[in-house]
């Protein structure tokens, strides 16, 4: 993946929430298709902002997130195999929160939903793992997804907005993620998205295709 220089000031990420981040991961084998996405993530915390480039890849039974420094070198490697999580940091110091928390944000954005697209537009609701999930669809595209804990712990919602809508498994160029449980927001810009060949099949040599504007 190509490197880029962050325009944000390098800051220390916030400490871990006082209460555990609830939720469960989708087993990687249940995530359809294999893919590689190049992304730029801008994290907004009270009084601070930081940005980094990342590559998110799912192939076979492994989901991998590689985070890069502003200089294009490796910052961390986060992997999920099945539902087991491993993390390697290439930077000094410990992670400020369990790496699994990052995966929960990724899963709520891309993988945890209400199944197949509805027949028509509008809003629909369902529950999973102690959470109410609400989705809003327009013209066959997923526009928003919201998560609320049924026990109210934590209070509030986690909200995901798919700018221009998400159709199928290809992400829109911009996704806005707001975690009202712990008071931070992410802007995820997809720079490129590539479908990968399944294990045992010949992979394409074509470079990742830019995301649709």
Coordinates of N, CA and C in Angstrom, one line a residue:
X1 N 0.8 -1.2 0.0 CA 0.0 0.0 0.0 C 0.9 1.2 0.0
X2 N 0.5 2.3 -0.7 CA 1.3 3.5 -0.7 C 1.2 4.2 0.6
X3 N 2.2 5.0 0.8 CA 2.3 5.8 2.1 C 1.7 7.2 1.8
X4 N 1.4 7.8 2.9 CA 0.9 9.2 2.8 C 1.3 9.9 4.1
X5 N 1.5 11.2 4.0 CA 1.9 12.0 5.2 C 0.6 12.5 5.9
X6 N 0.5 12.2 7.2 CA -0.6 12.7 8.0 C -0.5 14.2 8.2
X7 N -1.6 14.9 8.1 CA -1.7 16.3 8.4 C -2.1 16.6 9.8
X8 N -2.4 15.5 10.5 CA -2.8 15.7 11.9 C -1.6 15.6 12.8
X9 N -1.7 16.3 14.0 CA -0.7 16.3 14.9 C -0.6 14.9 15.6
X10 N 0.6 14.4 15.8 CA 0.7 13.1 16.4 C 0.3 13.3 17.9
X11 N -0.6 12.5 18.4 CA -1.0 12.6 19.8 C -1.2 11.2 20.4
X12 N -1.2 11.1 21.7 CA -1.5 9.9 22.4 C -2.9 9.5 22.3
X13 N -3.3 8.4 21.8 CA -4.7 8.0 21.8 C -5.3 8.0 23.2
X14 N -6.6 8.1 23.3 CA -7.3 8.1 24.6 C -7.1 6.8 25.4
X15 N -7.3 6.8 26.7 CA -7.2 5.6 27.5 C -8.4 4.7 27.2
X16 N -8.4 3.5 27.6 CA -9.5 2.6 27.4 C -10.7 3.0 28.2
X17 N -11.9 2.7 27.7 CA -13.1 3.0 28.4 C -13.1 2.4 29.8
X18 N -13.8 3.0 30.8 CA -13.9 2.4 32.1 C -14.6 1.1 32.1
X19 N -15.6 0.9 31.2 CA -16.4 -0.3 31.1 C -16.0 -1.0 29.8
X20 N -16.0 -2.4 29.8 CA -15.6 -3.1 28.6 C -16.5 -2.7 27.4
X21 N -15.9 -2.7 26.2 CA -16.6 -2.4 25.0 C -17.4 -3.7 24.6
X22 N -18.8 -3.7 24.7 CA -19.6 -4.9 24.5 C -19.6 -5.2 23.0
X23 N -20.0 -6.5 22.8 CA -20.1 -7.0 21.4 C -19.3 -8.2 21.1
X24 N -19.7 -8.9 20.0 CA -19.0 -10.1 19.6 C -18.6 -10.0 18.2
X25 N -17.5 -10.7 17.8 CA -17.0 -10.7 16.5 C -17.6 -11.7 15.6
X26 N -17.8 -11.4 14.4 CA -18.3 -12.4 13.4 C -17.2 -13.3 13.0
X27 N -17.4 -14.6 13.1 CA -16.3 -15.5 12.7 C -15.9 -15.2 11.2
X28 N -14.6 -15.2 11.0 CA -14.1 -14.8 9.7 C -14.7 -15.6 8.5
X29 N -14.9 -16.9 8.8 CA -15.4 -17.8 7.8 C -16.9 -17.4 7.4
X30 N -17.5 -16.6 8.2 CA -18.9 -16.2 7.8 C -18.9 -14.8 7.1
X31 N -17.8 -14.2 6.9 CA -17.7 -13.0 6.1 C -17.6 -13.3 4.7
X32 N -18.5 -12.9 3.8 CA -18.5 -13.4 2.4 C -17.3 -12.7 1.6
X33 N -16.8 -13.5 0.7 CA -15.8 -13.0 -0.2 C -14.4 -12.7 0.4
X34 N -13.4 -12.6 -0.5 CA -12.1 -12.1 0.0 C -11.8 -10.8 -0.7
X35 N -11.1 -9.9 0.0 CA -10.9 -8.6 -0.5 C -9.7 -7.9 0.2
X36 N -9.3 -6.8 -0.4 CA -8.3 -5.9 0.1 C -8.8 -4.5 0.0
X37 N -8.8 -3.7 1.0 CA -9.1 -2.3 1.0 C -8.0 -1.5 1.5
X38 N -7.7 -0.4 0.8 CA -6.7 0.6 1.3 C -7.6 1.8 1.8
X39 N -7.3 2.2 3.0 CA -8.1 3.2 3.7 C -7.3 4.3 4.4
X40 N -7.9 5.4 4.6 CA -7.3 6.5 5.4 C -8.3 6.7 6.6
X41 N -7.9 6.6 7.8 CA -8.7 6.7 8.9 C -8.3 7.9 9.7
X42 N -9.3 8.8 9.9 CA -9.1 10.0 10.8 C -10.0 9.8 12.0
X43 N -9.4 9.8 13.2 CA -10.0 9.6 14.4 C -10.2 10.9 15.2
X44 N -11.4 11.2 15.6 CA -11.7 12.5 16.3 C -12.0 12.2 17.7
X45 N -11.2 12.7 18.6 CA -11.5 12.6 20.1 C -11.7 14.0 20.6
X46 N -12.3 14.2 21.8 CA -12.4 15.5 22.4 C -11.1 16.3 22.4
X47 N -11.0 17.3 21.6 CA -9.8 18.2 21.6 C -8.6 17.6 20.9
X48 N -8.8 16.5 20.1 CA -7.6 16.0 19.4 C -8.1 15.2 18.2
X49 N -7.2 15.1 17.2 CA -7.5 14.4 16.0 C -6.2 13.7 15.5
X50 N -6.3 12.5 15.0 CA -5.1 11.8 14.5 C -5.6 11.0 13.2
X51 N -4.6 10.8 12.3 CA -4.9 10.2 11.1 C -3.8 9.1 10.8
X52 N -4.3 8.0 10.1 CA -3.3 7.0 9.7 C -3.9 6.3 8.5
X53 N -3.0 5.7 7.7 CA -3.4 4.9 6.6 C -3.4 3.4 7.0
X54 N -4.2 2.6 6.4 CA -4.3 1.2 6.8 C -4.7 0.4 5.6
X55 N -4.4 -0.9 5.7 CA -4.9 -1.9 4.7 C -5.7 -2.9 5.5
X56 N -6.9 -3.2 5.0 CA -7.8 -4.2 5.6 C -8.0 -5.3 4.6
X57 N -7.6 -6.5 5.0 CA -7.7 -7.6 4.0 C -8.4 -8.8 4.7
X58 N -9.3 -9.4 4.0 CA -9.9 -10.7 4.4 C -9.6 -11.7 3.3
X59 N -9.0 -12.8 3.8 CA -8.7 -13.9 2.8 C -8.7 -15.2 3.6
X60 N -9.6 -16.1 3.1 CA -9.8 -17.4 3.8 C -10.4 -17.1 5.2
X61 N -9.7 -17.7 6.2 CA -10.2 -17.6 7.6 C -9.4 -16.5 8.4
X62 N -8.8 -15.6 7.6 CA -8.0 -14.6 8.3 C -8.4 -13.2 7.9
X63 N -8.6 -12.3 8.9 CA -8.9 -10.9 8.7 C -7.7 -10.1 9.2
X64 N -7.1 -9.3 8.4 CA -5.9 -8.6 8.8 C -6.1 -7.1 8.6
X65 N -5.7 -6.3 9.7 CA -5.6 -4.9 9.6 C -4.2 -4.5 9.8
X66 N -3.5 -3.8 8.8 CA -2.2 -3.3 8.9 C -2.3 -1.8 9.0
X67 N -1.8 -1.2 10.1 CA -1.8 0.2 10.3 C -0.4 0.8 10.0
X68 N -0.3 1.9 9.4 CA 0.9 2.5 9.0 C 1.2 3.8 9.7
X69 N 2.5 4.1 9.9 CA 2.9 5.4 10.5 C 2.7 6.5 9.4
X70 N 2.8 7.8 9.7 CA 2.9 8.9 8.7 C 4.0 8.7 7.7
X71 N 5.0 7.9 8.1 CA 6.2 7.7 7.2 C 6.0 6.5 6.3
X72 N 4.9 5.8 6.4 CA 4.6 4.6 5.6 C 5.2 3.3 6.1
X73 N 5.8 3.4 7.3 CA 6.3 2.1 7.9 C 5.2 1.5 8.8
X74 N 5.4 0.2 9.1 CA 4.3 -0.5 9.9 C 4.2 0.1 11.3
X75 N 3.0 0.3 11.7 CA 2.7 0.8 13.1 C 2.2 -0.4 13.9
X76 N 1.3 -1.2 13.3 CA 0.7 -2.3 14.1 C 0.2 -3.3 13.1
X77 N 0.0 -4.6 13.5 CA -0.6 -5.6 12.7 C -1.6 -6.3 13.6
X78 N -2.9 -6.2 13.2 CA -4.0 -6.8 14.0 C -4.7 -7.9 13.1
X79 N -4.8 -9.1 13.7 CA -5.3 -10.2 12.9 C -6.4 -10.9 13.7
X80 N -7.4 -11.4 12.9 CA -8.5 -12.3 13.5 C -8.5 -13.5 12.7
X81 N -8.4 -14.7 13.4 CA -8.5 -16.0 12.8 C -9.7 -16.7 13.5
X82 N -10.7 -17.0 12.7 CA -11.9 -17.5 13.4 C -12.5 -16.4 14.2
X83 N -12.4 -16.5 15.6 CA -12.8 -15.4 16.5 C -11.6 -15.0 17.4
X84 N -10.5 -15.6 17.1 CA -9.3 -15.4 18.0 C -8.5 -14.2 17.4
X85 N -8.0 -13.3 18.3 CA -7.4 -12.1 17.9 C -5.9 -12.1 18.3
X86 N -5.0 -11.6 17.4 CA -3.6 -11.4 17.8 C -3.2 -10.0 17.3
X87 N -2.2 -9.5 18.0 CA -1.8 -8.1 17.8 C -0.3 -7.9 18.0
X88 N 0.3 -7.3 17.0 CA 1.7 -7.0 17.1 C 1.9 -5.5 16.9
X89 N 2.6 -4.8 17.8 CA 2.8 -3.4 17.7 C 4.3 -3.2 17.3
X90 N 4.5 -2.3 16.3 CA 5.9 -2.0 15.9 C 6.3 -0.6 16.5
X91 N 5.6 -0.1 17.4 CA 5.8 1.2 18.0 C 6.1 1.0 19.5
X92 N 6.9 1.9 20.1 CA 7.1 1.8 21.5 C 5.9 2.0 22.3
X93 N 5.8 1.3 23.5 CA 4.7 1.5 24.4 C 3.6 0.5 24.1
X94 N 2.7 0.4 25.1 CA 1.5 -0.5 24.9 C 0.4 0.1 24.3
X95 N -0.5 -0.7 23.7 CA -1.7 -0.2 23.1 C -2.6 0.4 24.3
X96 N -3.3 1.6 24.0 CA -4.0 2.2 25.1 C -5.4 1.5 25.4
X97 N -5.8 0.6 24.5 CA -7.0 -0.2 24.8 C -6.8 -1.5 24.1
X98 N -7.6 -2.5 24.5 CA -7.5 -3.8 23.9 C -7.7 -3.8 22.3
X99 N -6.8 -4.4 21.6 CA -6.9 -4.3 20.1 C -8.2 -4.8 19.6
X100 N -8.9 -5.7 20.3 CA -10.2 -6.2 19.9 C -11.2 -5.1 19.7
X101 N -11.0 -4.0 20.4 CA -12.0 -2.9 20.3 C -12.0 -2.3 18.9
X102 N -10.8 -2.3 18.2 CA -10.7 -1.8 16.9 C -11.5 -2.8 15.9
X103 N -11.3 -4.1 16.2 CA -12.1 -5.0 15.4 C -13.6 -4.9 15.5
X104 N -14.0 -4.6 16.7 CA -15.5 -4.4 16.9 C -16.0 -3.2 16.1
X105 N -15.2 -2.2 16.0 CA -15.6 -1.0 15.2 C -15.7 -1.5 13.7
X106 N -14.7 -2.2 13.3 CA -14.7 -2.7 11.9 C -15.9 -3.6 11.6
X107 N -16.1 -4.5 12.5 CA -17.3 -5.4 12.3 C -18.6 -4.7 12.3
X108 N -18.8 -3.7 13.2 CA -20.1 -3.0 13.2 C -20.2 -2.2 11.9
X109 N -19.1 -1.7 11.3 CA -19.2 -1.0 10.1 C -19.5 -1.9 8.9
X110 N -18.8 -3.0 8.8 CA -18.8 -3.8 7.5 C -19.6 -5.1 7.6
X111 N -19.6 -5.8 8.8 CA -20.0 -7.2 8.8 C -21.2 -7.5 9.7
X112 N -21.5 -6.6 10.7 CA -22.7 -6.9 11.5 C -23.9 -6.1 11.1
X113 N -24.8 -6.8 10.5 CA -26.0 -6.2 10.0 C -27.2 -7.1 10.1
X114 N -28.2 -6.8 9.3 CA -29.5 -7.6 9.4 C -29.6 -8.5 8.2
X115 N -28.5 -8.9 7.6 CA -28.6 -9.9 6.5 C -28.8 -9.3 5.2
X116 N -29.6 -10.0 4.3 CA -29.7 -9.7 2.9 C -30.5 -8.3 2.8
X117 N -30.2 -7.6 1.7 CA -30.9 -6.3 1.5 C -32.4 -6.5 1.5
X118 N -33.2 -5.5 2.0 CA -34.6 -5.6 2.0 C -35.2 -5.5 0.6
X119 N -36.4 -5.9 0.4 CA -37.1 -5.8 -0.9 C -37.3 -4.3 -1.3
X120 N -37.6 -3.5 -0.3 CA -37.9 -2.1 -0.6 C -37.0 -1.2 0.3
X121 N -37.2 0.1 0.1 CA -36.5 1.1 0.9 C -37.1 1.3 2.2
X122 N -36.4 2.1 3.1 CA -37.0 2.4 4.4 C -36.1 1.9 5.5
X123 N -36.7 1.8 6.7 CA -36.0 1.4 7.9 C -36.4 0.0 8.4
X124 N -35.5 -0.7 8.9 CA -35.8 -2.0 9.5 C -35.0 -2.2 10.8
X125 N -35.5 -3.1 11.7 CA -34.8 -3.3 12.9 C -34.7 -4.8 13.2
X126 N -33.7 -5.2 14.0 CA -33.5 -6.5 14.4 C -32.6 -6.5 15.7
X127 N -32.3 -7.7 16.3 CA -31.5 -7.8 17.4 C -30.4 -8.8 17.2
X128 N -29.3 -8.6 17.9 CA -28.1 -9.5 17.8 C -27.3 -9.2 19.0
X129 N -27.0 -10.3 19.8 CA -26.0 -10.2 20.9 C -26.3 -9.1 21.9
X130 N -27.6 -9.0 22.2 CA -28.0 -8.0 23.2 C -28.1 -6.6 22.7
X131 N -28.1 -6.4 21.4 CA -28.1 -5.1 20.8 C -29.3 -5.0 19.8
X132 N -29.9 -3.8 19.7 CA -30.9 -3.5 18.7 C -30.1 -2.9 17.5
X133 N -30.3 -3.4 16.3 CA -29.7 -2.9 15.1 C -30.8 -2.3 14.3
X134 N -30.6 -1.0 13.8 CA -31.5 -0.3 12.9 C -30.7 0.0 11.7
X135 N -31.3 -0.3 10.5 CA -30.7 0.1 9.2 C -31.7 0.9 8.4
X136 N -31.1 1.8 7.7 CA -31.9 2.6 6.7 C -31.4 2.4 5.3
X137 N -32.3 2.1 4.4 CA -32.0 1.8 3.0 C -32.7 2.8 2.1
X138 N -32.0 3.2 1.0 CA -32.5 4.0 0.0 C -32.0 3.5 -1.4
X139 N -32.9 3.3 -2.3 CA -32.5 2.9 -3.7 C -31.6 1.6 -3.7
X140 N -31.9 0.7 -2.8 CA -31.2 -0.5 -2.7 C -29.8 -0.3 -2.1
X141 N -29.5 0.8 -1.5 CA -28.2 1.1 -0.8 C -28.4 1.2 0.7
X142 N -27.5 0.7 1.4 CA -27.5 0.9 2.9 C -26.9 2.2 3.2
X143 N -27.7 3.1 3.8 CA -27.3 4.5 4.1 C -26.8 4.6 5.6
X144 N -27.5 4.0 6.5 CA -27.1 4.1 7.9 C -27.3 2.8 8.7
X145 N -26.5 2.7 9.7 CA -26.7 1.5 10.6 C -26.5 2.0 12.0
X146 N -27.3 1.6 13.0 CA -27.3 2.1 14.3 C -27.3 0.9 15.3
X147 N -26.6 1.0 16.4 CA -26.5 0.0 17.4 C -26.9 0.6 18.8
X148 N -27.8 -0.1 19.5 CA -28.2 0.3 20.8 C -28.3 -0.9 21.7
X149 N -27.6 -0.8 22.9 CA -27.7 -1.9 23.9 C -29.0 -2.0 24.5
X150 N -29.6 -3.2 24.5 CA -30.9 -3.4 25.0 C -31.0 -3.2 26.5
X151 N -29.8 -3.4 27.2 CA -29.8 -3.1 28.7 C -29.4 -1.7 29.0
X152 N -29.1 -0.9 28.0 CA -28.8 0.5 28.2 C -27.4 0.7 28.8
X153 N -26.5 -0.4 28.7 CA -25.2 -0.3 29.2 C -24.2 -0.6 28.1
X154 N -23.5 0.4 27.6 CA -23.6 1.8 27.9 C -24.8 2.5 27.3
X155 N -25.1 3.7 27.7 CA -26.2 4.4 27.1 C -25.8 5.0 25.8
X156 N -26.8 5.3 25.0 CA -26.6 6.0 23.7 C -26.5 5.0 22.6
X157 N -25.9 5.4 21.4 CA -25.9 4.5 20.2 C -24.5 4.6 19.6
X158 N -24.2 3.6 18.8 CA -23.1 3.6 17.8 C -23.7 3.8 16.5
X159 N -23.3 4.8 15.7 CA -24.0 5.2 14.5 C -22.9 5.1 13.3
X160 N -23.3 4.5 12.3 CA -22.5 4.4 11.1 C -23.3 5.0 9.9
X161 N -22.7 6.0 9.2 CA -23.3 6.6 8.1 C -22.5 6.3 6.8
X162 N -23.1 5.7 5.8 CA -22.4 5.4 4.6 C -22.7 6.5 3.6
X163 N -21.8 7.4 3.4 CA -22.0 8.5 2.5 C -22.2 8.0 1.1
X164 N -23.3 8.3 0.4 CA -23.6 7.9 -0.9 C -24.1 6.4 -0.9
X165 N -24.1 5.8 0.3 CA -24.7 4.4 0.4 C -23.8 3.3 0.0
X166 N -24.0 2.2 0.7 CA -23.2 1.0 0.4 C -24.1 -0.1 -0.3
X167 N -23.6 -0.5 -1.5 CA -24.4 -1.5 -2.3 C -23.5 -2.7 -2.4
X168 N -24.1 -3.9 -2.0 CA -23.3 -5.1 -2.0 C -22.2 -5.0 -0.9
X169 N -21.0 -5.6 -1.3 CA -19.9 -5.6 -0.4 C -18.9 -4.5 -0.6
X170 N -19.0 -3.7 -1.7 CA -18.1 -2.7 -2.0 C -18.4 -1.4 -1.2
X171 N -17.5 -0.9 -0.4 CA -17.8 0.2 0.5 C -17.8 1.5 -0.3
X172 N -18.6 2.5 0.2 CA -18.5 3.8 -0.4 C -17.2 4.5 -0.1
X173 N -16.9 5.6 -0.8 CA -15.6 6.2 -0.6 C -15.5 6.7 0.9
X174 N -16.6 7.2 1.5 CA -16.5 7.8 2.8 C -17.6 7.2 3.7
X175 N -17.1 6.8 4.9 CA -18.0 6.3 6.0 C -17.7 7.1 7.2
X176 N -18.8 7.5 7.9 CA -18.7 8.3 9.1 C -19.2 7.4 10.3
X177 N -18.3 7.1 11.2 CA -18.6 6.3 12.4 C -18.5 7.1 13.6
X178 N -19.6 7.0 14.4 CA -19.7 7.8 15.7 C -20.0 6.9 16.8
X179 N -19.1 6.8 17.8 CA -19.3 5.9 18.9 C -19.8 6.8 20.1
X180 N -21.2 6.9 20.3 CA -21.8 7.6 21.3 C -21.6 7.0 22.7
X181 N -21.1 5.8 22.7 CA -20.9 5.1 24.0 C -19.6 5.6 24.7
X182 N -18.6 5.9 23.9 CA -17.3 6.3 24.4 C -16.8 7.7 23.9
X183 N -17.6 8.4 23.1 CA -17.3 9.7 22.7 C -16.2 10.0 21.7
X184 N -16.2 9.1 20.7 CA -15.2 9.4 19.6 C -15.9 9.1 18.3
X185 N -15.2 9.6 17.2 CA -15.7 9.4 15.8 C -14.6 9.1 14.9
X186 N -14.9 8.4 13.8 CA -14.0 8.0 12.8 C -14.5 8.4 11.5
X187 N -13.6 8.9 10.6 CA -14.0 9.1 9.2 C -13.1 8.2 8.4
X188 N -13.7 7.2 7.7 CA -13.0 6.2 7.0 C -13.1 6.5 5.5
X189 N -12.0 6.8 4.9 CA -12.0 7.0 3.4 C -11.4 5.8 2.7
X190 N -12.1 5.2 1.9 CA -11.6 4.0 1.1 C -10.9 4.5 -0.1
X191 N -9.6 4.3 -0.2 CA -8.8 4.8 -1.3 C -8.9 3.8 -2.5
X192 N -9.0 2.5 -2.1 CA -9.1 1.4 -3.2 C -9.7 0.2 -2.6
X193 N -10.4 -0.5 -3.4 CA -11.0 -1.8 -3.0 C -10.8 -2.8 -4.1
X194 N -10.3 -4.0 -3.7 CA -10.0 -5.1 -4.7 C -10.6 -6.4 -4.2
X195 N -11.3 -7.1 -5.1 CA -11.7 -8.4 -4.8 C -10.6 -9.4 -5.0
X196 N -10.3 -10.3 -4.0 CA -9.2 -11.3 -4.1 C -9.7 -12.6 -4.5
X197 N -8.9 -13.4 -5.2 CA -9.2 -14.8 -5.5 C -9.3 -15.6 -4.2
X198 N -10.2 -16.6 -4.2 CA -10.3 -17.5 -3.1 C -9.0 -18.3 -3.0
X199 N -8.6 -18.7 -1.7 CA -7.4 -19.6 -1.6 C -7.5 -20.8 -2.5
X200 N -6.4 -21.1 -3.1 CA -6.3 -22.2 -4.1 C -6.6 -21.8 -5.5
X201 N -7.0 -20.5 -5.7 CA -7.3 -20.1 -7.1 C -6.2 -19.0 -7.4
X202 N -6.0 -18.8 -8.7 CA -5.0 -17.8 -9.1 C -5.5 -16.4 -8.8
X203 N -4.6 -15.7 -8.1 CA -5.0 -14.3 -7.8 C -4.8 -13.4 -9.0
X204 N -5.5 -12.3 -9.0 CA -5.4 -11.3 -10.1 C -4.2 -10.4 -9.9
X205 N -3.5 -10.1 -10.9 CA -2.3 -9.2 -10.8 C -2.8 -7.7 -10.9
X206 N -4.0 -7.5 -11.2 CA -4.5 -6.1 -11.3 C -4.4 -5.4 -10.0
X207 N -4.0 -4.1 -10.0 CA -3.9 -3.3 -8.8 C -5.3 -3.0 -8.3
X208 N -5.4 -2.7 -6.9 CA -6.7 -2.3 -6.4 C -7.4 -1.2 -7.1
X209 N -8.6 -1.4 -7.4 CA -9.4 -0.4 -8.1 C -9.8 0.7 -7.2
X210 N -9.7 2.0 -7.6 CA -10.2 3.1 -6.7 C -11.6 2.9 -6.4
X211 N -12.0 3.3 -5.2 CA -13.4 3.3 -4.8 C -14.2 4.3 -5.6
X212 N -15.5 3.9 -5.8 CA -16.3 4.8 -6.5 C -16.5 6.1 -5.8
X213 N -16.5 7.3 -6.5 CA -16.6 8.6 -5.8 C -18.0 8.7 -5.2

